[in-house]
Amino acid sequence: MKYLILISLCFAAAPNARAEEVISLALPIRCQPGLTCFVQNYVDHDASDKARDYRCGGRSYDDHDGTDIRIRNLEIQRQGIEVLAAAPGRVIGTRNDMDDVSVNTVGKAAIAGKECGNGAVIEHEGGWRTQYCHMAKGSVRVKVGDQLTTGQPIGLVGLSGDTEFFHLHFTVRHRGQVVDPFAYGATENSCGGGRSIWAASLGEQMQYRPREIIDYGFAAIAPTMELVESGEIGKHSVTSASDALVAYVRVIGLQAGDQQFLAVQGPDGASLAGNSVPALDRDKAQFLILSGKKRTETAWPAGRYTATYRVTRDGAEVLRKTFDIEARPR
């Protein structure tokens, strides 16, 4: 989705930037990438009606012009996750009055021309601009003309505009042209070309991850995507008297051909439950896998229950996560 910017832009051809013009970007959201927040989508590098990210993977969609950094759920969003200025500059556009509601509820027509939702545009030296979208209604705390420093709070992550999950849509432009901050200067049809313009201090935090686990745990009921995304699943913790014990994993970035396995073992090491998902027939933006069992005894036996999640591709393991829980008395 090419989000309409909050101000008018002149889309002139971008000249070759001199080395001193290249911006250095701090993380535009207060979180820990790979731990408390995750890149859901990258900039689309395919000029056709298909999509590919800068590594020629499927972590994008057609015409996507920014980086989507998501948080796990509504419960975390309610704590107030700050959106931050990625570099020093001057605010040249804002919006702050759109409701926080999924586009699936209000429809595309209701947000036409305002796809960014509540947001801000910052102008930086050297012809660079950054745009911050989908912030919470009333949370934008900057105004046009404000001079910002790197890391200065702009607002809070929300659900406004053309979105169906809580995230920051972050777009970088240089002289009107979209720039992928992971692959500045990449040539057309290259895979892994260009260079990162994220600040060196971020280290490996912004490294490319083909697939990522963003939620996992045990519950006393069979989780749904709605329960996980709202954070309500946390209210269904397992005790020794729970009717069921269910392990769950939510993963993003799965690819066609990936196979998934989720196995649960009891305190004695014996298999309690298992789930095997056949090779996917298409890429999946996100997927929720479950494995569990209903209680058949008076109480769950004391001890630690362990779940192991694996993803294999062409016979090779490409992702693994092991986690456990101890069933406690009611």
GROMACS .gro file of C-alpha atoms in nm:
model
  330
    1MET     CA    1   0.000   0.000   0.000
    2LYS     CA    2   0.143   0.336  -0.101
    3TYR     CA    3   0.021   0.559   0.180
    4LEU     CA    4  -0.082   0.910   0.088
    5ILE     CA    5   0.158   1.139   0.265
    6LEU     CA    6   0.020   1.398   0.503
    7ILE     CA    7   0.147   1.683   0.288
    8SER     CA    8   0.197   1.743  -0.083
    9LEU     CA    9   0.519   1.603  -0.225
   10CYS     CA   10   0.701   1.671  -0.549
   11PHE     CA   11   0.802   1.332  -0.691
   12ALA     CA   12   1.107   1.435  -0.889
   13ALA     CA   13   1.370   1.192  -1.005
   14ALA     CA   14   1.621   1.131  -0.727
   15PRO     CA   15   1.979   1.221  -0.806
   16ASN     CA   16   2.264   1.010  -0.673
   17ALA     CA   17   2.304   1.102  -0.309
   18ARG     CA   18   2.645   1.213  -0.194
   19ALA     CA   19   2.789   1.012   0.092
   20GLU     CA   20   2.734   1.300   0.333
   21GLU     CA   21   2.363   1.308   0.246
   22VAL     CA   22   2.289   0.951   0.355
   23ILE     CA   23   2.075   0.955   0.666
   24SER     CA   24   2.135   0.733   0.971
   25LEU     CA   25   1.815   0.605   1.128
   26ALA     CA   26   1.749   0.520   1.489
   27LEU     CA   27   1.474   0.274   1.575
   28PRO     CA   28   1.142   0.462   1.530
   29ILE     CA   29   0.959   0.272   1.805
   30ARG     CA   30   1.041   0.204   2.170
   31CYS     CA   31   1.077  -0.173   2.173
   32GLN     CA   32   1.327  -0.457   2.130
   33PRO     CA   33   1.319  -0.599   1.774
   34GLY     CA   34   1.284  -0.975   1.775
   35LEU     CA   35   1.171  -0.976   2.138
   36THR     CA   36   0.891  -0.725   2.200
   37CYS     CA   37   0.833  -0.608   1.843
   38PHE     CA   38   0.877  -0.762   1.500
   39VAL     CA   39   0.908  -0.659   1.137
   40GLN     CA   40   0.592  -0.790   0.973
   41ASN     CA   41   0.643  -0.644   0.625
   42TYR     CA   42   0.934  -0.490   0.434
   43VAL     CA   43   0.934  -0.255   0.132
   44ASP     CA   44   0.816  -0.421  -0.191
   45HIS     CA   45   1.104  -0.446  -0.440
   46ASP     CA   46   0.901  -0.601  -0.723
   47ALA     CA   47   0.775  -0.358  -0.987
   48SER     CA   48   0.509  -0.602  -1.109
   49ASP     CA   49   0.183  -0.696  -0.938
   50LYS     CA   50   0.377  -0.950  -0.731
   51ALA     CA   51   0.580  -0.869  -0.420
   52ARG     CA   52   0.920  -0.950  -0.272
   53ASP     CA   53   1.132  -0.806   0.004
   54TYR     CA   54   1.494  -0.692  -0.034
   55ARG     CA   55   1.618  -1.048   0.024
   56CYS     CA   56   1.384  -1.182  -0.246
   57GLY     CA   57   1.163  -1.333   0.023
   58GLY     CA   58   0.789  -1.298   0.065
   59ARG     CA   59   0.788  -1.061   0.365
   60SER     CA   60   0.605  -0.784   0.174
   61TYR     CA   61   0.299  -0.725  -0.040
   62ASP     CA   62   0.232  -0.543  -0.366
   63ASP     CA   63   0.320  -0.172  -0.360
   64HIS     CA   64   0.413  -0.172   0.009
   65ASP     CA   65   0.626   0.139   0.058
   66GLY     CA   66   0.745   0.109   0.416
   67THR     CA   67   0.856  -0.109   0.706
   68ASP     CA   68   0.581  -0.246   0.931
   69ILE     CA   69   0.699  -0.294   1.290
   70ARG     CA   70   0.430  -0.474   1.487
   71ILE     CA   71   0.368  -0.534   1.855
   72ARG     CA   72   0.216  -0.853   1.987
   73ASN     CA   73  -0.130  -0.760   2.104
   74LEU     CA   74  -0.387  -0.512   2.230
   75GLU     CA   75  -0.284  -0.560   2.593
   76ILE     CA   76   0.069  -0.438   2.512
   77GLN     CA   77  -0.065  -0.151   2.300
   78ARG     CA   78  -0.271  -0.028   2.594
   79GLN     CA   79   0.051   0.015   2.792
   80GLY     CA   80   0.148   0.289   2.546
   81ILE     CA   81   0.424   0.199   2.298
   82GLU     CA   82   0.600   0.517   2.189
   83VAL     CA   83   0.676   0.610   1.828
   84LEU     CA   84   1.009   0.797   1.808
   85ALA     CA   85   1.177   1.034   1.564
   86ALA     CA   86   1.429   0.829   1.367
   87ALA     CA   87   1.655   1.130   1.303
   88PRO     CA   88   1.664   1.502   1.387
   89GLY     CA   89   1.435   1.717   1.176
   90ARG     CA   90   1.133   1.943   1.144
   91VAL     CA   91   0.771   1.829   1.155
   92ILE     CA   92   0.595   1.920   0.829
   93GLY     CA   93   0.267   1.728   0.861
   94THR     CA   94   0.047   1.560   1.121
   95ARG     CA   95  -0.294   1.398   1.169
   96ASN     CA   96  -0.439   1.308   1.509
   97ASP     CA   97  -0.818   1.263   1.490
   98MET     CA   98  -0.885   0.921   1.334
   99ASP     CA   99  -1.039   0.642   1.539
  100ASP     CA  100  -0.847   0.329   1.631
  101VAL     CA  101  -1.042   0.066   1.442
  102SER     CA  102  -0.952  -0.210   1.199
  103VAL     CA  103  -1.003  -0.136   0.831
  104ASN     CA  104  -1.186  -0.469   0.820
  105THR     CA  105  -1.453  -0.306   1.035
  106VAL     CA  106  -1.489   0.035   0.868
  107GLY     CA  107  -1.400  -0.059   0.510
  108LYS     CA  108  -1.152   0.092   0.264
  109ALA     CA  109  -1.388   0.371   0.154
  110ALA     CA  110  -1.400   0.518   0.505
  111ILE     CA  111  -1.025   0.581   0.512
  112ALA     CA  112  -0.966   0.667   0.145
  113GLY     CA  113  -0.704   0.940   0.117
  114LYS     CA  114  -0.615   0.893   0.485
  115GLU     CA  115  -0.459   0.548   0.470
  116CYS     CA  116  -0.174   0.655   0.698
  117GLY     CA  117  -0.420   0.722   0.977
  118ASN     CA  118  -0.288   0.933   1.261
  119GLY     CA  119   0.073   1.016   1.190
  120ALA     CA  120   0.350   1.260   1.122
  121VAL     CA  121   0.601   1.351   0.852
  122ILE     CA  122   0.947   1.479   0.944
  123GLU     CA  123   1.181   1.658   0.705
  124HIS     CA  124   1.553   1.598   0.755
  125GLU     CA  125   1.866   1.746   0.600
  126GLY     CA  126   1.979   1.632   0.257
  127GLY     CA  127   1.635   1.582   0.104
  128TRP     CA  128   1.525   1.303   0.339
  129ARG     CA  129   1.178   1.258   0.491
  130THR     CA  130   1.036   1.000   0.726
  131GLN     CA  131   0.668   0.920   0.775
  132TYR     CA  132   0.507   0.750   1.076
  133CYS     CA  133   0.160   0.595   1.038
  134HIS     CA  134  -0.125   0.424   1.229
  135MET     CA  135  -0.073   0.601   1.561
  136ALA     CA  136  -0.337   0.607   1.833
  137LYS     CA  137  -0.607   0.875   1.821
  138GLY     CA  138  -0.509   1.180   2.024
  139SER     CA  139  -0.159   1.048   2.093
  140VAL     CA  140   0.037   1.258   1.840
  141ARG     CA  141   0.222   1.509   2.057
  142VAL     CA  142   0.410   1.708   1.792
  143LYS     CA  143   0.289   1.986   1.564
  144VAL     CA  144   0.396   2.134   1.234
  145GLY     CA  145   0.712   2.339   1.276
  146ASP     CA  146   0.846   2.152   1.578
  147GLN     CA  147   1.217   2.074   1.566
  148LEU     CA  148   1.277   1.721   1.689
  149THR     CA  149   1.583   1.535   1.810
  150THR     CA  150   1.661   1.170   1.744
  151GLY     CA  151   1.453   0.948   1.971
  152GLN     CA  152   1.206   1.221   2.068
  153PRO     CA  153   0.855   1.076   2.121
  154ILE     CA  154   0.604   1.155   1.847
  155GLY     CA  155   0.301   0.955   1.958
  156LEU     CA  156   0.183   0.602   2.039
  157VAL     CA  157   0.129   0.290   1.829
  158GLY     CA  158  -0.237   0.255   1.736
  159LEU     CA  159  -0.485   0.108   1.488
  160SER     CA  160  -0.584   0.405   1.272
  161GLY     CA  161  -0.600   0.416   0.894
  162ASP     CA  162  -0.550   0.124   0.657
  163THR     CA  163  -0.448  -0.146   0.902
  164GLU     CA  164  -0.587  -0.450   1.077
  165PHE     CA  165  -0.317  -0.505   1.340
  166PHE     CA  166  -0.126  -0.283   1.584
  167HIS     CA  167   0.194  -0.160   1.424
  168LEU     CA  168   0.400   0.135   1.307
  169HIS     CA  169   0.421   0.180   0.930
  170PHE     CA  170   0.751   0.363   0.876
  171THR     CA  171   0.835   0.509   0.535
  172VAL     CA  172   1.163   0.668   0.427
  173ARG     CA  173   1.189   0.893   0.121
  174HIS     CA  174   1.481   1.070  -0.041
  175ARG     CA  175   1.391   1.355  -0.275
  176GLY     CA  176   1.045   1.206  -0.315
  177GLN     CA  177   1.155   0.850  -0.385
  178VAL     CA  178   1.082   0.562  -0.148
  179VAL     CA  179   1.395   0.417   0.012
  180ASP     CA  180   1.417   0.078   0.182
  181PRO     CA  181   1.619   0.145   0.501
  182PHE     CA  182   1.745  -0.214   0.487
  183ALA     CA  183   1.872  -0.186   0.130
  184TYR     CA  184   1.963   0.170   0.034
  185GLY     CA  185   2.100   0.184  -0.320
  186ALA     CA  186   1.992  -0.170  -0.412
  187THR     CA  187   1.968  -0.223  -0.787
  188GLU     CA  188   1.651  -0.355  -0.945
  189ASN     CA  189   1.602  -0.732  -0.913
  190SER     CA  190   1.896  -0.771  -0.674
  191CYS     CA  191   1.871  -0.998  -0.370
  192GLY     CA  192   2.041  -0.869  -0.059
  193GLY     CA  193   2.191  -0.571  -0.242
  194GLY     CA  194   2.227  -0.216  -0.118
  195ARG     CA  195   2.317  -0.130   0.237
  196SER     CA  196   2.142  -0.066   0.564
  197ILE     CA  197   2.095   0.293   0.676
  198TRP     CA  198   1.989   0.191   1.026
  199ALA     CA  199   2.222   0.332   1.291
  200ALA     CA  200   2.524   0.113   1.362
  201SER     CA  201   2.427   0.116   1.731
  202LEU     CA  202   2.131  -0.110   1.650
  203GLY     CA  203   2.373  -0.392   1.571
  204GLU     CA  204   2.191  -0.712   1.478
  205GLN     CA  205   1.855  -0.592   1.607
  206MET     CA  206   1.741  -0.509   1.255
  207GLN     CA  207   1.884  -0.815   1.084
  208TYR     CA  208   1.661  -0.995   0.833
  209ARG     CA  209   1.459  -1.283   0.975
  210PRO     CA  210   1.277  -1.498   0.717
  211ARG     CA  211   1.044  -1.635   0.986
  212GLU     CA  212   0.977  -1.525   1.342
  213ILE     CA  213   0.789  -1.661   1.640
  214ILE     CA  214   0.599  -1.373   1.798
  215ASP     CA  215   0.383  -1.557   2.055
  216TYR     CA  216   0.399  -1.890   2.233
  217GLY     CA  217   0.280  -2.047   2.554
  218PHE     CA  218   0.034  -2.281   2.721
  219ALA     CA  219  -0.335  -2.225   2.785
  220ALA     CA  220  -0.621  -2.406   2.955
  221ILE     CA  221  -0.835  -2.370   2.641
  222ALA     CA  222  -0.772  -2.392   2.268
  223PRO     CA  223  -0.648  -2.042   2.174
  224THR     CA  224  -0.793  -1.855   1.878
  225MET     CA  225  -0.613  -1.586   1.681
  226GLU     CA  226  -0.852  -1.332   1.833
  227LEU     CA  227  -0.764  -1.437   2.189
  228VAL     CA  228  -0.393  -1.422   2.114
  229GLU     CA  229  -0.406  -1.085   1.935
  230SER     CA  230  -0.611  -0.928   2.213
  231GLY     CA  231  -0.386  -1.067   2.485
  232GLU     CA  232  -0.690  -1.225   2.648
  233ILE     CA  233  -0.532  -1.569   2.621
  234GLY     CA  234  -0.322  -1.473   2.923
  235LYS     CA  235  -0.634  -1.502   3.137
  236HIS     CA  236  -0.655  -1.875   3.065
  237SER     CA  237  -0.344  -2.000   3.243
  238VAL     CA  238  -0.296  -2.369   3.312
  239THR     CA  239  -0.343  -2.514   3.662
  240SER     CA  240  -0.339  -2.876   3.779
  241ALA     CA  241  -0.721  -2.870   3.762
  242SER     CA  242  -0.753  -2.721   3.412
  243ASP     CA  243  -0.980  -2.912   3.175
  244ALA     CA  244  -0.716  -2.896   2.903
  245LEU     CA  245  -0.349  -2.822   2.848
  246VAL     CA  246  -0.277  -2.667   2.508
  247ALA     CA  247   0.053  -2.540   2.370
  248TYR     CA  248   0.038  -2.271   2.103
  249VAL     CA  249   0.279  -2.085   1.875
  250ARG     CA  250   0.209  -1.786   1.651
  251VAL     CA  251   0.466  -1.737   1.377
  252ILE     CA  252   0.503  -1.484   1.096
  253GLY     CA  253   0.676  -1.512   0.759
  254LEU     CA  254   0.615  -1.880   0.683
  255GLN     CA  255   0.681  -1.973   0.321
  256ALA     CA  256   0.515  -2.210   0.079
  257GLY     CA  257   0.671  -2.551   0.137
  258ASP     CA  258   0.735  -2.501   0.509
  259GLN     CA  259   0.625  -2.788   0.734
  260GLN     CA  260   0.541  -2.738   1.102
  261PHE     CA  261   0.547  -2.966   1.404
  262LEU     CA  262   0.439  -2.897   1.762
  263ALA     CA  263   0.492  -3.171   2.021
  264VAL     CA  264   0.409  -3.169   2.393
  265GLN     CA  265   0.574  -3.394   2.651
  266GLY     CA  266   0.460  -3.466   3.005
  267PRO     CA  267   0.674  -3.454   3.321
  268ASP     CA  268   0.787  -3.814   3.262
  269GLY     CA  269   0.911  -3.733   2.913
  270ALA     CA  270   0.634  -3.929   2.745
  271SER     CA  271   0.449  -3.780   2.448
  272LEU     CA  272   0.131  -3.601   2.557
  273ALA     CA  273   0.018  -3.452   2.225
  274GLY     CA  274   0.146  -3.370   1.880
  275ASN     CA  275   0.042  -3.175   1.573
  276SER     CA  276   0.196  -3.189   1.227
  277VAL     CA  277   0.097  -2.935   0.960
  278PRO     CA  278   0.161  -3.042   0.599
  279ALA     CA  279   0.378  -2.829   0.373
  280LEU     CA  280   0.208  -2.495   0.313
  281ASP     CA  281   0.073  -2.434  -0.035
  282ARG     CA  282   0.139  -2.060  -0.012
  283ASP     CA  283   0.319  -1.801   0.201
  284LYS     CA  284   0.150  -1.712   0.530
  285ALA     CA  285   0.172  -1.366   0.688
  286GLN     CA  286   0.094  -1.530   1.021
  287PHE     CA  287  -0.005  -1.875   1.144
  288LEU     CA  288  -0.130  -2.014   1.476
  289ILE     CA  289  -0.055  -2.379   1.554
  290LEU     CA  290  -0.192  -2.570   1.855
  291SER     CA  291  -0.118  -2.900   2.024
  292GLY     CA  292  -0.278  -3.025   2.343
  293LYS     CA  293  -0.496  -3.267   2.531
  294LYS     CA  294  -0.801  -3.272   2.756
  295ARG     CA  295  -0.750  -3.380   3.116
  296THR     CA  296  -0.846  -3.743   3.179
  297GLU     CA  297  -0.733  -3.773   3.541
  298THR     CA  298  -0.835  -3.595   3.862
  299ALA     CA  299  -0.551  -3.349   3.810
  300TRP     CA  300  -0.260  -3.300   3.577
  301PRO     CA  301   0.041  -3.490   3.716
  302ALA     CA  302   0.287  -3.267   3.897
  303GLY     CA  303   0.596  -3.159   3.710
  304ARG     CA  304   0.708  -2.969   3.403
  305TYR     CA  305   0.541  -2.993   3.062
  306THR     CA  306   0.755  -2.916   2.759
  307ALA     CA  307   0.656  -2.810   2.408
  308THR     CA  308   0.884  -2.815   2.104
  309TYR     CA  309   0.794  -2.629   1.785
  310ARG     CA  310   0.986  -2.694   1.464
  311VAL     CA  311   0.971  -2.572   1.106
  312THR     CA  312   1.141  -2.773   0.834
  313ARG     CA  313   1.197  -2.693   0.469
  314ASP     CA  314   1.322  -2.941   0.212
  315GLY     CA  315   1.410  -3.172   0.499
  316ALA     CA  316   1.620  -2.917   0.688
  317GLU     CA  317   1.517  -2.754   1.016
  318VAL     CA  318   1.491  -2.376   0.975
  319LEU     CA  319   1.323  -2.273   1.301
  320ARG     CA  320   1.291  -2.426   1.649
  321LYS     CA  321   1.151  -2.316   1.983
  322THR     CA  322   1.124  -2.511   2.309
  323PHE     CA  323   0.924  -2.381   2.605
  324ASP     CA  324   0.772  -2.527   2.919
  325ILE     CA  325   0.531  -2.478   3.205
  326GLU     CA  326   0.469  -2.628   3.547
  327ALA     CA  327   0.105  -2.703   3.620
  328ARG     CA  328   0.040  -2.534   3.952
  329PRO     CA  329  -0.246  -2.593   4.198
  330ARG     CA  330  -0.564  -2.399   4.139
   0.00000   0.00000   0.00000
